[in-house]
PDB file of C-alpha atoms and ligand atoms in Angstrom:
ATOM      1  CA  MET A 104      36.912  35.182 -44.550  1.00  0.00           C
ATOM      2  CA  GLY A 105      38.431  38.064 -42.695  1.00  0.00           C
ATOM      3  CA  HIS A 106      40.130  39.045 -39.409  1.00  0.00           C
ATOM      4  CA  LYS A 107      39.574  42.609 -38.436  1.00  0.00           C
ATOM      5  CA  GLN A 108      41.766  43.926 -35.585  1.00  0.00           C
ATOM      6  CA  THR A 109      40.053  46.491 -33.444  1.00  0.00           C
ATOM      7  CA  ASP A 110      41.587  48.472 -30.670  1.00  0.00           C
ATOM      8  CA  ASP A 111      38.433  48.480 -28.560  1.00  0.00           C
ATOM      9  CA  ALA A 112      39.760  45.743 -26.123  1.00  0.00           C
ATOM     10  CA  ARG A 113      43.219  47.305 -25.849  1.00  0.00           C
ATOM     11  CA  GLU A 114      42.067  50.202 -23.949  1.00  0.00           C
ATOM     12  CA  GLU A 115      41.800  50.100 -20.114  1.00  0.00           C
ATOM     13  CA  THR A 116      38.279  48.820 -20.098  1.00  0.00           C
ATOM     14  CA  ASP A 117      36.888  46.567 -17.325  1.00  0.00           C
ATOM     15  CA  ASN A 118      37.890  43.475 -19.344  1.00  0.00           C
ATOM     16  CA  TYR A 119      41.476  44.607 -19.692  1.00  0.00           C
ATOM     17  CA  GLN A 120      42.796  41.987 -17.375  1.00  0.00           C
ATOM     18  CA  GLN A 121      41.096  39.223 -19.368  1.00  0.00           C
ATOM     19  CA  ASP A 122      42.480  40.776 -22.560  1.00  0.00           C
ATOM     20  CA  ARG A 123      46.017  40.519 -21.123  1.00  0.00           C
ATOM     21  CA  PHE A 124      45.414  37.009 -19.865  1.00  0.00           C
ATOM     22  CA  TRP A 125      44.089  35.599 -23.170  1.00  0.00           C
ATOM     23  CA  ASN A 126      46.672  37.380 -25.282  1.00  0.00           C
ATOM     24  CA  GLY A 127      49.546  36.207 -22.984  1.00  0.00           C
ATOM     25  CA  PRO A 128      51.137  32.855 -22.137  1.00  0.00           C
ATOM     26  CA  ALA A 129      47.670  31.407 -21.196  1.00  0.00           C
ATOM     27  CA  GLY A 130      46.356  32.122 -24.712  1.00  0.00           C
ATOM     28  CA  GLN A 131      49.417  30.557 -26.263  1.00  0.00           C
ATOM     29  CA  LEU A 132      49.090  27.446 -24.021  1.00  0.00           C
ATOM     30  CA  TRP A 133      45.427  27.333 -25.083  1.00  0.00           C
ATOM     31  CA  VAL A 134      46.573  27.151 -28.723  1.00  0.00           C
ATOM     32  CA  SER A 135      49.260  24.552 -28.209  1.00  0.00           C
ATOM     33  CA  SER A 136      47.003  22.374 -26.036  1.00  0.00           C
ATOM     34  CA  HIS A 137      43.947  22.890 -28.331  1.00  0.00           C
ATOM     35  CA  GLU A 138      43.505  19.164 -29.208  1.00  0.00           C
ATOM     36  CA  GLU A 139      43.767  18.010 -25.588  1.00  0.00           C
ATOM     37  CA  THR A 140      41.331  20.768 -24.503  1.00  0.00           C
ATOM     38  CA  GLU A 141      38.959  19.647 -27.141  1.00  0.00           C
ATOM     39  CA  ARG A 142      38.848  16.149 -25.641  1.00  0.00           C
ATOM     40  CA  HIS A 143      37.250  17.370 -22.508  1.00  0.00           C
ATOM     41  CA  THR A 144      35.361  20.539 -23.653  1.00  0.00           C
ATOM     42  CA  GLY A 145      34.203  18.999 -26.928  1.00  0.00           C
ATOM     43  CA  PRO A 146      31.418  16.763 -25.507  1.00  0.00           C
ATOM     44  CA  PHE A 147      29.903  19.669 -23.463  1.00  0.00           C
ATOM     45  CA  GLY A 148      30.026  21.846 -26.569  1.00  0.00           C
ATOM     46  CA  ASP A 149      28.349  19.134 -28.638  1.00  0.00           C
ATOM     47  CA  VAL A 150      25.389  19.113 -26.203  1.00  0.00           C
ATOM     48  CA  ALA A 151      25.255  22.964 -26.342  1.00  0.00           C
ATOM     49  CA  LEU A 152      25.249  22.825 -30.134  1.00  0.00           C
ATOM     50  CA  LEU A 153      22.405  20.365 -30.089  1.00  0.00           C
ATOM     51  CA  ALA A 154      20.477  22.657 -27.776  1.00  0.00           C
ATOM     52  CA  ALA A 155      21.284  25.631 -30.091  1.00  0.00           C
ATOM     53  CA  ALA A 156      19.985  23.685 -33.200  1.00  0.00           C
ATOM     54  CA  PRO A 157      21.650  25.914 -35.842  1.00  0.00           C
ATOM     55  CA  ALA A 158      19.684  25.550 -39.106  1.00  0.00           C
ATOM     56  CA  PRO A 159      20.760  26.172 -42.713  1.00  0.00           C
ATOM     57  CA  GLY A 160      20.680  29.786 -43.850  1.00  0.00           C
ATOM     58  CA  GLU A 161      20.996  31.159 -40.281  1.00  0.00           C
ATOM     59  CA  ARG A 162      23.375  33.867 -39.001  1.00  0.00           C
ATOM     60  CA  SER A 163      25.234  32.932 -35.876  1.00  0.00           C
ATOM     61  CA  LEU A 164      27.527  34.620 -33.429  1.00  0.00           C
ATOM     62  CA  ASP A 165      30.081  32.526 -31.539  1.00  0.00           C
ATOM     63  CA  VAL A 166      31.145  34.440 -28.367  1.00  0.00           C
ATOM     64  CA  GLY A 167      34.615  33.851 -26.903  1.00  0.00           C
ATOM     65  CA  CYS A 168      35.162  31.508 -29.918  1.00  0.00           C
ATOM     66  CA  GLY A 169      38.825  30.906 -28.965  1.00  0.00           C
ATOM     67  CA  CYS A 170      40.473  28.564 -31.574  1.00  0.00           C
ATOM     68  CA  GLY A 171      37.159  28.382 -33.400  1.00  0.00           C
ATOM     69  CA  THR A 172      36.123  24.774 -33.094  1.00  0.00           C
ATOM     70  CA  THR A 173      32.510  25.570 -32.466  1.00  0.00           C
ATOM     71  CA  THR A 174      32.529  28.408 -34.966  1.00  0.00           C
ATOM     72  CA  LEU A 175      33.434  25.916 -37.679  1.00  0.00           C
ATOM     73  CA  ALA A 176      30.816  23.466 -36.492  1.00  0.00           C
ATOM     74  CA  LEU A 177      28.227  26.324 -36.632  1.00  0.00           C
ATOM     75  CA  ALA A 178      29.420  27.284 -40.161  1.00  0.00           C
ATOM     76  CA  ARG A 179      28.917  23.626 -41.343  1.00  0.00           C
ATOM     77  CA  SER A 180      25.499  23.594 -39.926  1.00  0.00           C
ATOM     78  CA  VAL A 181      24.170  26.916 -41.325  1.00  0.00           C
ATOM     79  CA  GLY A 182      25.721  26.060 -44.694  1.00  0.00           C
ATOM     80  CA  ALA A 183      26.558  28.213 -47.706  1.00  0.00           C
ATOM     81  CA  THR A 184      23.324  30.295 -47.326  1.00  0.00           C
ATOM     82  CA  GLY A 185      24.123  31.107 -43.746  1.00  0.00           C
ATOM     83  CA  ASP A 186      27.158  32.631 -41.949  1.00  0.00           C
ATOM     84  CA  VAL A 187      28.963  32.746 -38.613  1.00  0.00           C
ATOM     85  CA  VAL A 188      30.936  35.495 -36.852  1.00  0.00           C
ATOM     86  CA  GLY A 189      33.365  34.254 -34.261  1.00  0.00           C
ATOM     87  CA  VAL A 190      34.457  36.938 -31.726  1.00  0.00           C
ATOM     88  CA  ASP A 191      37.181  36.838 -29.061  1.00  0.00           C
ATOM     89  CA  LEU A 192      39.680  39.034 -27.224  1.00  0.00           C
ATOM     90  CA  SER A 193      42.571  36.822 -28.052  1.00  0.00           C
ATOM     91  CA  SER A 194      44.530  37.535 -31.250  1.00  0.00           C
ATOM     92  CA  ILE A 195      46.613  34.332 -30.719  1.00  0.00           C
ATOM     93  CA  MET A 196      43.531  32.204 -30.588  1.00  0.00           C
ATOM     94  CA  LEU A 197      41.760  33.914 -33.420  1.00  0.00           C
ATOM     95  CA  ASP A 198      44.882  33.294 -35.647  1.00  0.00           C
ATOM     96  CA  ARG A 199      44.612  29.573 -34.951  1.00  0.00           C
ATOM     97  CA  ALA A 200      40.820  29.731 -35.673  1.00  0.00           C
ATOM     98  CA  MET A 201      41.529  31.390 -39.035  1.00  0.00           C
ATOM     99  CA  GLU A 202      44.084  28.799 -39.980  1.00  0.00           C
ATOM    100  CA  LEU A 203      41.471  26.060 -39.135  1.00  0.00           C
ATOM    101  CA  ALA A 204      38.696  27.765 -41.111  1.00  0.00           C
ATOM    102  CA  ALA A 205      41.045  28.159 -44.073  1.00  0.00           C
ATOM    103  CA  ALA A 206      42.151  24.482 -43.875  1.00  0.00           C
ATOM    104  CA  ALA A 207      38.471  23.425 -43.807  1.00  0.00           C
ATOM    105  CA  LYS A 208      37.759  25.623 -46.811  1.00  0.00           C
ATOM    106  CA  LEU A 209      34.857  27.372 -45.052  1.00  0.00           C
ATOM    107  CA  THR A 210      34.037  30.675 -46.654  1.00  0.00           C
ATOM    108  CA  ASN A 211      30.976  31.503 -44.508  1.00  0.00           C
ATOM    109  CA  VAL A 212      32.851  32.375 -41.405  1.00  0.00           C
ATOM    110  CA  VAL A 213      34.631  35.583 -40.240  1.00  0.00           C
ATOM    111  CA  PHE A 214      36.517  36.309 -37.010  1.00  0.00           C
ATOM    112  CA  ARG A 215      36.640  39.540 -35.209  1.00  0.00           C
ATOM    113  CA  ARG A 216      38.881  40.499 -32.223  1.00  0.00           C
ATOM    114  CA  LEU A 217      36.649  42.475 -29.947  1.00  0.00           C
ATOM    115  CA  ASP A 218      35.139  42.674 -26.429  1.00  0.00           C
ATOM    116  CA  ALA A 219      31.751  41.117 -26.602  1.00  0.00           C
ATOM    117  CA  GLN A 220      30.595  43.031 -23.544  1.00  0.00           C
ATOM    118  CA  THR A 221      31.254  46.463 -25.067  1.00  0.00           C
ATOM    119  CA  ALA A 222      31.676  46.313 -28.914  1.00  0.00           C
ATOM    120  CA  PRO A 223      28.828  47.086 -31.131  1.00  0.00           C
ATOM    121  CA  LEU A 224      27.715  43.767 -32.547  1.00  0.00           C
ATOM    122  CA  GLY A 225      24.901  45.000 -34.716  1.00  0.00           C
ATOM    123  CA  ARG A 226      21.165  45.240 -33.817  1.00  0.00           C
ATOM    124  CA  HIS A 227      18.796  42.410 -34.601  1.00  0.00           C
ATOM    125  CA  VAL A 228      21.356  40.736 -36.908  1.00  0.00           C
ATOM    126  CA  PHE A 229      21.743  37.144 -35.572  1.00  0.00           C
ATOM    127  CA  ASP A 230      19.417  34.165 -35.385  1.00  0.00           C
ATOM    128  CA  LEU A 231      21.618  32.546 -32.829  1.00  0.00           C
ATOM    129  CA  VAL A 232      24.098  33.697 -30.252  1.00  0.00           C
ATOM    130  CA  PHE A 233      26.203  30.728 -29.098  1.00  0.00           C
ATOM    131  CA  SER A 234      29.102  30.113 -26.745  1.00  0.00           C
ATOM    132  CA  ARG A 235      31.083  27.232 -25.377  1.00  0.00           C
ATOM    133  CA  PHE A 236      32.681  28.411 -22.139  1.00  0.00           C
ATOM    134  CA  GLY A 237      33.228  31.952 -23.505  1.00  0.00           C
ATOM    135  CA  VAL A 238      30.719  33.984 -21.564  1.00  0.00           C
ATOM    136  CA  MET A 239      32.021  33.716 -17.959  1.00  0.00           C
ATOM    137  CA  PHE A 240      34.763  36.235 -18.154  1.00  0.00           C
ATOM    138  CA  PHE A 241      32.788  39.616 -18.352  1.00  0.00           C
ATOM    139  CA  ALA A 242      33.450  42.274 -15.759  1.00  0.00           C
ATOM    140  CA  ASP A 243      29.790  43.303 -16.097  1.00  0.00           C
ATOM    141  CA  PRO A 244      27.784  40.127 -17.231  1.00  0.00           C
ATOM    142  CA  THR A 245      24.445  41.972 -17.325  1.00  0.00           C
ATOM    143  CA  ALA A 246      25.850  44.547 -19.622  1.00  0.00           C
ATOM    144  CA  ALA A 247      27.457  41.912 -21.778  1.00  0.00           C
ATOM    145  CA  PHE A 248      24.302  39.864 -22.127  1.00  0.00           C
ATOM    146  CA  THR A 249      22.262  42.957 -22.819  1.00  0.00           C
ATOM    147  CA  ASN A 250      24.707  43.707 -25.677  1.00  0.00           C
ATOM    148  CA  LEU A 251      24.423  40.064 -26.910  1.00  0.00           C
ATOM    149  CA  ARG A 252      20.592  40.193 -26.744  1.00  0.00           C
ATOM    150  CA  ALA A 253      20.525  43.409 -28.789  1.00  0.00           C
ATOM    151  CA  SER A 254      22.364  41.631 -31.532  1.00  0.00           C
ATOM    152  CA  LEU A 255      19.694  38.967 -31.758  1.00  0.00           C
ATOM    153  CA  ARG A 256      16.717  39.112 -33.997  1.00  0.00           C
ATOM    154  CA  PRO A 257      13.393  39.056 -32.018  1.00  0.00           C
ATOM    155  CA  SER A 258      12.828  35.476 -33.278  1.00  0.00           C
ATOM    156  CA  GLY A 259      16.451  34.475 -32.296  1.00  0.00           C
ATOM    157  CA  ARG A 260      17.810  32.454 -29.487  1.00  0.00           C
ATOM    158  CA  LEU A 261      20.766  32.293 -27.078  1.00  0.00           C
ATOM    159  CA  ALA A 262      22.540  28.967 -26.287  1.00  0.00           C
ATOM    160  CA  PHE A 263      25.731  28.425 -24.298  1.00  0.00           C
ATOM    161  CA  ALA A 264      27.656  26.163 -21.980  1.00  0.00           C
ATOM    162  CA  CYS A 265      29.262  27.399 -18.751  1.00  0.00           C
ATOM    163  CA  TRP A 266      30.788  25.602 -15.768  1.00  0.00           C
ATOM    164  CA  GLN A 267      29.026  24.608 -12.643  1.00  0.00           C
ATOM    165  CA  VAL A 268      30.562  25.230  -9.205  1.00  0.00           C
ATOM    166  CA  PRO A 269      34.196  24.436  -8.459  1.00  0.00           C
ATOM    167  CA  SER A 270      33.359  21.461  -6.218  1.00  0.00           C
ATOM    168  CA  ALA A 271      31.595  19.813  -9.229  1.00  0.00           C
ATOM    169  CA  ASN A 272      34.743  20.530 -11.304  1.00  0.00           C
ATOM    170  CA  PRO A 273      37.735  19.248  -9.391  1.00  0.00           C
ATOM    171  CA  TRP A 274      39.820  19.014 -12.578  1.00  0.00           C
ATOM    172  CA  MET A 275      40.080  22.852 -12.461  1.00  0.00           C
ATOM    173  CA  ALA A 276      39.248  23.574  -8.864  1.00  0.00           C
ATOM    174  CA  LEU A 277      41.883  21.409  -7.211  1.00  0.00           C
ATOM    175  CA  PRO A 278      44.919  22.623  -9.084  1.00  0.00           C
ATOM    176  CA  SER A 279      43.662  26.173  -8.696  1.00  0.00           C
ATOM    177  CA  ARG A 280      43.125  25.872  -5.033  1.00  0.00           C
ATOM    178  CA  ALA A 281      46.412  24.191  -4.367  1.00  0.00           C
ATOM    179  CA  ALA A 282      48.174  26.994  -6.363  1.00  0.00           C
ATOM    180  CA  LEU A 283      46.512  29.676  -4.408  1.00  0.00           C
ATOM    181  CA  GLN A 284      47.498  28.017  -1.219  1.00  0.00           C
ATOM    182  CA  PHE A 285      51.024  27.535  -2.251  1.00  0.00           C
ATOM    183  CA  PHE A 286      51.533  31.113  -3.345  1.00  0.00           C
ATOM    184  CA  GLY A 287      49.478  32.475  -0.279  1.00  0.00           C
ATOM    185  CA  LEU A 288      46.866  34.116  -2.424  1.00  0.00           C
ATOM    186  CA  THR A 289      43.122  34.750  -1.484  1.00  0.00           C
ATOM    187  CA  ALA A 290      40.630  33.070  -3.704  1.00  0.00           C
ATOM    188  CA  PRO A 291      38.624  35.695  -5.683  1.00  0.00           C
ATOM    189  CA  PRO A 292      34.914  36.129  -4.991  1.00  0.00           C
ATOM    190  CA  HIS A 293      32.769  33.374  -6.433  1.00  0.00           C
ATOM    191  CA  ASP A 294      31.178  35.764  -8.922  1.00  0.00           C
ATOM    192  CA  ALA A 295      34.418  37.367 -10.133  1.00  0.00           C
ATOM    193  CA  PRO A 296      35.095  37.066 -13.886  1.00  0.00           C
ATOM    194  CA  GLY A 297      36.511  33.520 -14.446  1.00  0.00           C
ATOM    195  CA  PRO A 298      35.316  30.065 -15.272  1.00  0.00           C
ATOM    196  CA  PHE A 299      33.008  29.763 -12.397  1.00  0.00           C
ATOM    197  CA  SER A 300      31.389  33.294 -12.482  1.00  0.00           C
ATOM    198  CA  LEU A 301      27.961  31.886 -13.784  1.00  0.00           C
ATOM    199  CA  ALA A 302      28.057  28.669 -11.777  1.00  0.00           C
ATOM    200  CA  ASP A 303      25.292  29.667  -9.347  1.00  0.00           C
ATOM    201  CA  PRO A 304      22.120  29.005 -11.309  1.00  0.00           C
ATOM    202  CA  ASP A 305      20.210  31.646  -9.384  1.00  0.00           C
ATOM    203  CA  ARG A 306      22.796  34.307 -10.326  1.00  0.00           C
ATOM    204  CA  LEU A 307      22.809  32.952 -13.893  1.00  0.00           C
ATOM    205  CA  ARG A 308      19.085  33.311 -14.235  1.00  0.00           C
ATOM    206  CA  ARG A 309      19.104  36.780 -12.610  1.00  0.00           C
ATOM    207  CA  VAL A 310      21.851  37.985 -15.015  1.00  0.00           C
ATOM    208  CA  LEU A 311      19.998  36.756 -18.086  1.00  0.00           C
ATOM    209  CA  THR A 312      16.587  38.109 -16.766  1.00  0.00           C
ATOM    210  CA  ASP A 313      18.187  41.501 -15.997  1.00  0.00           C
ATOM    211  CA  ALA A 314      19.619  41.415 -19.508  1.00  0.00           C
ATOM    212  CA  GLY A 315      16.097  41.019 -20.822  1.00  0.00           C
ATOM    213  CA  PHE A 316      16.179  37.249 -21.811  1.00  0.00           C
ATOM    214  CA  ASN A 317      13.028  35.099 -21.408  1.00  0.00           C
ATOM    215  CA  ASP A 318      12.275  31.359 -21.494  1.00  0.00           C
ATOM    216  CA  ILE A 319      15.517  30.669 -19.684  1.00  0.00           C
ATOM    217  CA  ASP A 320      16.367  26.913 -19.455  1.00  0.00           C
ATOM    218  CA  ILE A 321      19.384  25.681 -17.423  1.00  0.00           C
ATOM    219  CA  THR A 322      20.182  22.005 -17.710  1.00  0.00           C
ATOM    220  CA  PRO A 323      23.060  20.168 -16.036  1.00  0.00           C
ATOM    221  CA  GLU A 324      25.529  18.179 -18.158  1.00  0.00           C
ATOM    222  CA  ILE A 325      27.912  16.020 -16.108  1.00  0.00           C
ATOM    223  CA  ARG A 326      30.702  13.798 -17.496  1.00  0.00           C
ATOM    224  CA  THR A 327      33.806  11.963 -16.440  1.00  0.00           C
ATOM    225  CA  LEU A 328      36.919  13.588 -18.012  1.00  0.00           C
ATOM    226  CA  THR A 329      40.075  11.781 -18.785  1.00  0.00           C
ATOM    227  CA  LEU A 330      42.862  14.187 -18.497  1.00  0.00           C
ATOM    228  CA  ALA A 331      46.587  14.305 -18.909  1.00  0.00           C
ATOM    229  CA  LEU A 332      46.451  11.593 -21.478  1.00  0.00           C
ATOM    230  CA  GLY A 333      49.781  11.109 -23.121  1.00  0.00           C
ATOM    231  CA  HIS A 334      51.250  13.847 -20.846  1.00  0.00           C
ATOM    232  CA  SER A 335      53.401  13.361 -17.876  1.00  0.00           C
ATOM    233  CA  LEU A 336      51.458  14.428 -14.785  1.00  0.00           C
ATOM    234  CA  ASP A 337      54.272  16.986 -14.187  1.00  0.00           C
ATOM    235  CA  ASN A 338      53.589  18.567 -17.618  1.00  0.00           C
ATOM    236  CA  TRP A 339      49.787  18.622 -17.007  1.00  0.00           C
ATOM    237  CA  VAL A 340      50.102  20.389 -13.611  1.00  0.00           C
ATOM    238  CA  HIS A 341      52.630  22.769 -15.158  1.00  0.00           C
ATOM    239  CA  GLU A 342      49.950  23.741 -17.765  1.00  0.00           C
ATOM    240  CA  ARG A 343      47.137  23.938 -15.164  1.00  0.00           C
ATOM    241  CA  LEU A 344      49.368  26.254 -13.092  1.00  0.00           C
ATOM    242  CA  LEU A 345      50.130  28.499 -16.031  1.00  0.00           C
ATOM    243  CA  MET A 346      46.455  28.726 -16.910  1.00  0.00           C
ATOM    244  CA  GLY A 347      45.193  29.110 -13.344  1.00  0.00           C
ATOM    245  CA  LEU A 348      44.678  31.962 -10.927  1.00  0.00           C
ATOM    246  CA  ALA A 349      48.379  32.005  -9.860  1.00  0.00           C
ATOM    247  CA  GLY A 350      49.534  31.690 -13.471  1.00  0.00           C
ATOM    248  CA  GLU A 351      51.581  34.996 -13.681  1.00  0.00           C
ATOM    249  CA  ILE A 352      53.262  34.419 -10.283  1.00  0.00           C
ATOM    250  CA  TYR A 353      54.068  30.830 -11.214  1.00  0.00           C
ATOM    251  CA  ALA A 354      55.465  31.849 -14.585  1.00  0.00           C
ATOM    252  CA  ASN A 355      57.738  34.404 -12.906  1.00  0.00           C
ATOM    253  CA  SER A 356      58.947  32.045 -10.144  1.00  0.00           C
ATOM    254  CA  SER A 357      62.293  30.369  -9.838  1.00  0.00           C
ATOM    255  CA  VAL A 358      62.642  26.876 -11.312  1.00  0.00           C
ATOM    256  CA  GLU A 359      62.912  25.492  -7.750  1.00  0.00           C
ATOM    257  CA  ILE A 360      59.647  27.234  -6.555  1.00  0.00           C
ATOM    258  CA  GLN A 361      57.844  26.073  -9.760  1.00  0.00           C
ATOM    259  CA  SER A 362      58.927  22.494  -9.004  1.00  0.00           C
ATOM    260  CA  ARG A 363      57.655  22.624  -5.514  1.00  0.00           C
ATOM    261  CA  ALA A 364      54.382  24.089  -6.623  1.00  0.00           C
ATOM    262  CA  ARG A 365      54.010  21.271  -9.138  1.00  0.00           C
ATOM    263  CA  GLN A 366      54.753  18.637  -6.436  1.00  0.00           C
ATOM    264  CA  LEU A 367      51.970  20.036  -4.234  1.00  0.00           C
ATOM    265  CA  LEU A 368      49.568  19.910  -7.187  1.00  0.00           C
ATOM    266  CA  ILE A 369      50.531  16.399  -8.141  1.00  0.00           C
ATOM    267  CA  SER A 370      49.851  15.229  -4.539  1.00  0.00           C
ATOM    268  CA  SER A 371      46.422  17.015  -4.654  1.00  0.00           C
ATOM    269  CA  VAL A 372      45.293  15.089  -7.763  1.00  0.00           C
ATOM    270  CA  GLU A 373      46.891  11.744  -6.852  1.00  0.00           C
ATOM    271  CA  PRO A 374      43.524  10.217  -5.714  1.00  0.00           C
ATOM    272  CA  TYR A 375      42.191  10.584  -9.242  1.00  0.00           C
ATOM    273  CA  GLN A 376      45.143   8.922 -11.034  1.00  0.00           C
ATOM    274  CA  VAL A 377      44.213   6.050 -13.359  1.00  0.00           C
ATOM    275  CA  GLU A 378      46.542   3.958 -15.547  1.00  0.00           C
ATOM    276  CA  ASP A 379      46.951   6.476 -18.426  1.00  0.00           C
ATOM    277  CA  GLY A 380      46.081   9.754 -16.861  1.00  0.00           C
ATOM    278  CA  LEU A 381      43.517  11.193 -14.474  1.00  0.00           C
ATOM    279  CA  GLU A 382      39.838  10.634 -14.243  1.00  0.00           C
ATOM    280  CA  MET A 383      37.889  13.513 -12.817  1.00  0.00           C
ATOM    281  CA  SER A 384      34.363  14.759 -13.156  1.00  0.00           C
ATOM    282  CA  GLY A 385      33.289  17.827 -14.956  1.00  0.00           C
ATOM    283  CA  ALA A 386      29.958  19.614 -14.776  1.00  0.00           C
ATOM    284  CA  SER A 387      28.435  22.259 -16.943  1.00  0.00           C
ATOM    285  CA  TRP A 388      25.136  24.063 -17.443  1.00  0.00           C
ATOM    286  CA  ILE A 389      23.702  24.062 -20.829  1.00  0.00           C
ATOM    287  CA  VAL A 390      21.722  27.244 -21.147  1.00  0.00           C
ATOM    288  CA  THR A 391      19.108  28.398 -23.611  1.00  0.00           C
ATOM    289  CA  ALA A 392      17.041  31.569 -23.618  1.00  0.00           C
ATOM    290  CA  ARG A 393      14.977  33.825 -26.019  1.00  0.00           C
ATOM    291  CA  PRO A 394      15.432  37.640 -26.405  1.00  0.00           C
TER     292      PRO A 394
HETATM  293  C1  SAM B 542      37.583  29.182 -21.878  1.00  0.00           C
HETATM  294  S1  SAM B 542      38.033  29.935 -23.429  1.00  0.00           S
HETATM  295  C2  SAM B 542      36.869  29.160 -24.489  1.00  0.00           C
HETATM  296  C3  SAM B 542      37.273  29.211 -25.954  1.00  0.00           C
HETATM  297  C4  SAM B 542      36.328  28.383 -26.909  1.00  0.00           C
HETATM  298  N1  SAM B 542      34.982  28.927 -26.865  1.00  0.00           N
HETATM  299  C5  SAM B 542      36.503  26.893 -26.638  1.00  0.00           C
HETATM  300  O1  SAM B 542      35.439  26.326 -26.197  1.00  0.00           O
HETATM  301  O2  SAM B 542      37.498  26.338 -26.957  1.00  0.00           O
HETATM  302  C6  SAM B 542      37.215  31.557 -23.108  1.00  0.00           C
HETATM  303  C7  SAM B 542      37.420  32.461 -24.356  1.00  0.00           C
HETATM  304  O3  SAM B 542      36.622  33.643 -24.103  1.00  0.00           O
HETATM  305  C8  SAM B 542      37.402  34.766 -24.535  1.00  0.00           C
HETATM  306  N2  SAM B 542      36.875  35.978 -23.918  1.00  0.00           N
HETATM  307  C9  SAM B 542      36.888  36.295 -22.608  1.00  0.00           C
HETATM  308  N3  SAM B 542      36.383  37.514 -22.355  1.00  0.00           N
HETATM  309  C10 SAM B 542      35.904  37.915 -23.594  1.00  0.00           C
HETATM  310  C11 SAM B 542      35.281  39.085 -24.030  1.00  0.00           C
HETATM  311  N4  SAM B 542      34.980  40.084 -23.136  1.00  0.00           N
HETATM  312  N5  SAM B 542      34.878  39.285 -25.308  1.00  0.00           N
HETATM  313  C12 SAM B 542      35.297  38.310 -26.189  1.00  0.00           C
HETATM  314  N6  SAM B 542      35.917  37.148 -25.903  1.00  0.00           N
HETATM  315  C13 SAM B 542      36.220  36.977 -24.583  1.00  0.00           C
HETATM  316  C14 SAM B 542      38.823  34.353 -24.245  1.00  0.00           C
HETATM  317  O4  SAM B 542      39.647  35.136 -25.021  1.00  0.00           O
HETATM  318  C15 SAM B 542      38.799  32.943 -24.541  1.00  0.00           C
HETATM  319  O5  SAM B 542      39.168  32.585 -25.879  1.00  0.00           O
END
């Protein structure tokens, strides 16, 4: 197992903002709330893994692998005769991924810190390119998917989960919209790098087609998410604010402003309150394609 630091993503590339974001407080928060995040992203990832069907002996790439949960799942599926490379921009999250791989005593997995859009990934080396919510942050998605396709063997396949539109994902969209409103910011364009950049299935299909993929299948996966379990609502909205579009402004605001922002968010999610948390729907696409 190894963890090779590269400087590729440190330069002022198009994905520099993402690099800053995922290596900053949001990445730290992602690590500290890993178990809770797993509760709501896990089931979507399981469906994507089923669609990916990793088989013993295969080589897989896990794109935007974060803390490595799906990288380890892939490693178990491909077994000792296969292997998995988990790639991500975030050192903080990769460190956690390496700890988990070591604790699981998996020796067929390596992690690399790199920008999956621009870094050389090898040519025709993987049977499977997989991602759970790690492919929506590229400044140039067509270039990124072209790079990913080049890494696939001709007989290989792509499988990933990405989020549907904000209105189908109130658990992310409501806090984000309330924060933008509170801080007087304009929402970014719907196709800007971020969780919803591939939400429009026509755009998603076009990006993959332009990147050279065939046999593209886009299937909806919709679930009810139970959020803020075991958290105070105040703490949950605090985390959503830090991870959201206004995260940096919120983090640098006074305690009083932060508290007012949280109050606004709490009122925006009140209709979704249940006894032990919040119940909100989440909707993803499960995408498969061939190079
Ligand atoms: C929403 S998180 C998902 C993490 C993980 N796959 C999971 O399901 O828990 C998105 C991940 O994509 C990574 N990421 C964003 N842009 C990237 C890029 N250009 N190259 C590699 N990783 C990237 C981020 O650092 C982050 O870890």
